[in-house]
Amino acid sequence: MRQNRVRALAAAAAAMVTLTPGAAQAVGHHSTAGEAVAGAVTGATEVADVAGVAEVTGAGARKREINGLLTIVNKARADAGVPPLVWDDSVAGQARYWAGRRVDDCRLTHSNSRYGENLAKGSSPDFSMSDAARLWVDEKPDYDRASNSCVNGKECLHYTQVVWRASTRIGAAKTRCDNGWTYVVANFDPPGNWVGRRPY
């Protein structure tokens, strides 16, 4: 059986890990002085439902996707000693909008909305919001709280956004890209990963 690769990308840096089945990628920004990372900037972004975003078929399937994502994210938050996130449809609206914009190219490019943002994509049609959340939470060993930094050049900013104490709301969406990959966007409000601050 063929092993597939998972690439976790952050700006220009990349770290390789193995995932089976299907390849997957995740991306987040590195911080610069005075700037929020993980795609969070000030300013509003228009939010709209975009045709072609196959977020999840059926209300039951959508609820399972949301519950799966929240279970993984809130377990990581509980382990870090921070309160759980709640689902917010308006935050999810921004995620749907951005997922719709990426259908053509499936690029892990940030929307630069006012929310914190984690992105991921997987080659499997079964790649879920939960799979994306696992990729982000799996960065936990690469975060060193004492130095408040990622270790050994690894990516950890997805994890720190997931467990950012000040974030209270989450919304997410997924879509099937034209190239067959599945794309997941999660937005966090308020955004995390502020330079010089610890997540918890």
PDB file of N, CA and C in Angstrom, residues 55-56 58-74 85-89 92 96 128-130 133 170-173:
ATOM      1  N   GLU A  55     -20.297  22.386   0.933  1.00  0.00           N
ATOM      2  CA  GLU A  55     -19.812  22.373   2.319  1.00  0.00           C
ATOM      3  C   GLU A  55     -19.993  20.991   2.923  1.00  0.00           C
ATOM      4  N   VAL A  56     -21.179  20.522   3.008  1.00  0.00           N
ATOM      5  CA  VAL A  56     -21.481  19.172   3.460  1.00  0.00           C
ATOM      6  C   VAL A  56     -22.884  18.902   2.949  1.00  0.00           C
ATOM      7  N   GLY A  58     -26.529  17.564   3.147  1.00  0.00           N
ATOM      8  CA  GLY A  58     -27.526  17.178   4.135  1.00  0.00           C
ATOM      9  C   GLY A  58     -27.276  17.776   5.496  1.00  0.00           C
ATOM     10  N   ALA A  59     -28.361  18.106   6.192  1.00  0.00           N
ATOM     11  CA  ALA A  59     -28.262  18.734   7.511  1.00  0.00           C
ATOM     12  C   ALA A  59     -27.600  17.807   8.527  1.00  0.00           C
ATOM     13  N   GLY A  60     -27.922  16.521   8.481  1.00  0.00           N
ATOM     14  CA  GLY A  60     -27.338  15.566   9.428  1.00  0.00           C
ATOM     15  C   GLY A  60     -25.839  15.430   9.242  1.00  0.00           C
ATOM     16  N   ALA A  61     -25.400  15.354   7.970  1.00  0.00           N
ATOM     17  CA  ALA A  61     -23.969  15.245   7.683  1.00  0.00           C
ATOM     18  C   ALA A  61     -23.249  16.519   8.114  1.00  0.00           C
ATOM     19  N   ARG A  62     -23.867  17.670   7.882  1.00  0.00           N
ATOM     20  CA  ARG A  62     -23.253  18.948   8.264  1.00  0.00           C
ATOM     21  C   ARG A  62     -23.102  19.025   9.786  1.00  0.00           C
ATOM     22  N   LYS A  63     -24.136  18.601  10.497  1.00  0.00           N
ATOM     23  CA  LYS A  63     -24.074  18.634  11.963  1.00  0.00           C
ATOM     24  C   LYS A  63     -22.980  17.702  12.479  1.00  0.00           C
ATOM     25  N   ARG A  64     -22.837  16.522  11.864  1.00  0.00           N
ATOM     26  CA  ARG A  64     -21.766  15.592  12.262  1.00  0.00           C
ATOM     27  C   ARG A  64     -20.384  16.205  12.008  1.00  0.00           C
ATOM     28  N   GLU A  65     -20.235  16.877  10.859  1.00  0.00           N
ATOM     29  CA  GLU A  65     -18.960  17.539  10.539  1.00  0.00           C
ATOM     30  C   GLU A  65     -18.629  18.594  11.589  1.00  0.00           C
ATOM     31  N   ILE A  66     -19.615  19.428  11.900  1.00  0.00           N
ATOM     32  CA  ILE A  66     -19.413  20.504  12.877  1.00  0.00           C
ATOM     33  C   ILE A  66     -19.082  19.919  14.245  1.00  0.00           C
ATOM     34  N   ASN A  67     -19.847  18.931  14.675  1.00  0.00           N
ATOM     35  CA  ASN A  67     -19.610  18.304  15.979  1.00  0.00           C
ATOM     36  C   ASN A  67     -18.236  17.648  16.049  1.00  0.00           C
ATOM     37  N   GLY A  68     -17.820  17.011  14.959  1.00  0.00           N
ATOM     38  CA  GLY A  68     -16.501  16.387  14.916  1.00  0.00           C
ATOM     39  C   GLY A  68     -15.394  17.411  15.061  1.00  0.00           C
ATOM     40  N   LEU A  69     -15.514  18.513  14.330  1.00  0.00           N
ATOM     41  CA  LEU A  69     -14.538  19.599  14.422  1.00  0.00           C
ATOM     42  C   LEU A  69     -14.488  20.163  15.836  1.00  0.00           C
ATOM     43  N   LEU A  70     -15.671  20.480  16.392  1.00  0.00           N
ATOM     44  CA  LEU A  70     -15.726  21.057  17.736  1.00  0.00           C
ATOM     45  C   LEU A  70     -15.167  20.111  18.789  1.00  0.00           C
ATOM     46  N   THR A  71     -15.414  18.824  18.647  1.00  0.00           N
ATOM     47  CA  THR A  71     -14.905  17.843  19.607  1.00  0.00           C
ATOM     48  C   THR A  71     -13.376  17.875  19.650  1.00  0.00           C
ATOM     49  N   ILE A  72     -12.740  17.859  18.495  1.00  0.00           N
ATOM     50  CA  ILE A  72     -11.277  17.847  18.434  1.00  0.00           C
ATOM     51  C   ILE A  72     -10.696  19.162  18.927  1.00  0.00           C
ATOM     52  N   VAL A  73     -11.249  20.271  18.436  1.00  0.00           N
ATOM     53  CA  VAL A  73     -10.754  21.596  18.819  1.00  0.00           C
ATOM     54  C   VAL A  73     -10.938  21.826  20.318  1.00  0.00           C
ATOM     55  N   ASN A  74     -12.122  21.517  20.836  1.00  0.00           N
ATOM     56  CA  ASN A  74     -12.387  21.789  22.253  1.00  0.00           C
ATOM     57  C   ASN A  74     -11.668  20.829  23.191  1.00  0.00           C
ATOM     58  N   LEU A  85     -14.632  26.646  22.362  1.00  0.00           N
ATOM     59  CA  LEU A  85     -15.165  27.525  21.330  1.00  0.00           C
ATOM     60  C   LEU A  85     -16.606  27.125  21.045  1.00  0.00           C
ATOM     61  N   VAL A  86     -17.416  28.076  20.593  1.00  0.00           N
ATOM     62  CA  VAL A  86     -18.778  27.790  20.151  1.00  0.00           C
ATOM     63  C   VAL A  86     -18.860  28.057  18.654  1.00  0.00           C
ATOM     64  N   TRP A  87     -19.712  27.284  17.999  1.00  0.00           N
ATOM     65  CA  TRP A  87     -19.936  27.453  16.561  1.00  0.00           C
ATOM     66  C   TRP A  87     -20.702  28.744  16.325  1.00  0.00           C
ATOM     67  N   ASP A  88     -20.311  29.474  15.282  1.00  0.00           N
ATOM     68  CA  ASP A  88     -20.991  30.714  14.928  1.00  0.00           C
ATOM     69  C   ASP A  88     -21.233  30.733  13.417  1.00  0.00           C
ATOM     70  N   ASP A  89     -22.500  30.848  13.017  1.00  0.00           N
ATOM     71  CA  ASP A  89     -22.841  30.813  11.602  1.00  0.00           C
ATOM     72  C   ASP A  89     -22.294  32.005  10.824  1.00  0.00           C
ATOM     73  N   ALA A  92     -18.770  31.191  10.169  1.00  0.00           N
ATOM     74  CA  ALA A  92     -18.778  30.146   9.141  1.00  0.00           C
ATOM     75  C   ALA A  92     -19.078  30.732   7.767  1.00  0.00           C
ATOM     76  N   ARG A  96     -17.197  29.901   4.334  1.00  0.00           N
ATOM     77  CA  ARG A  96     -17.861  29.463   3.100  1.00  0.00           C
ATOM     78  C   ARG A  96     -17.467  30.347   1.920  1.00  0.00           C
ATOM     79  N   SER A 128     -12.161  15.455   5.957  1.00  0.00           N
ATOM     80  CA  SER A 128     -13.224  16.148   6.689  1.00  0.00           C
ATOM     81  C   SER A 128     -12.678  17.327   7.484  1.00  0.00           C
ATOM     82  N   MET A 129     -13.594  18.093   8.048  1.00  0.00           N
ATOM     83  CA  MET A 129     -13.201  19.166   8.957  1.00  0.00           C
ATOM     84  C   MET A 129     -12.444  18.587  10.159  1.00  0.00           C
ATOM     85  N   SER A 130     -12.850  17.421  10.606  1.00  0.00           N
ATOM     86  CA  SER A 130     -12.151  16.750  11.713  1.00  0.00           C
ATOM     87  C   SER A 130     -10.726  16.390  11.322  1.00  0.00           C
ATOM     88  N   ALA A 133      -8.755  19.514  11.516  1.00  0.00           N
ATOM     89  CA  ALA A 133      -8.507  19.882  12.916  1.00  0.00           C
ATOM     90  C   ALA A 133      -7.413  19.010  13.522  1.00  0.00           C
ATOM     91  N   ILE A 170     -15.967  29.926  16.505  1.00  0.00           N
ATOM     92  CA  ILE A 170     -15.362  29.280  15.339  1.00  0.00           C
ATOM     93  C   ILE A 170     -16.441  29.042  14.299  1.00  0.00           C
ATOM     94  N   GLY A 171     -16.052  29.093  13.059  1.00  0.00           N
ATOM     95  CA  GLY A 171     -16.909  28.715  11.937  1.00  0.00           C
ATOM     96  C   GLY A 171     -16.025  28.108  10.881  1.00  0.00           C
ATOM     97  N   ALA A 172     -16.512  27.124  10.160  1.00  0.00           N
ATOM     98  CA  ALA A 172     -15.679  26.438   9.175  1.00  0.00           C
ATOM     99  C   ALA A 172     -16.513  26.007   7.977  1.00  0.00           C
ATOM    100  N   ALA A 173     -15.826  25.699   6.908  1.00  0.00           N
ATOM    101  CA  ALA A 173     -16.475  25.208   5.688  1.00  0.00           C
ATOM    102  C   ALA A 173     -15.493  24.321   4.949  1.00  0.00           C
TER     103      ALA A 173
END
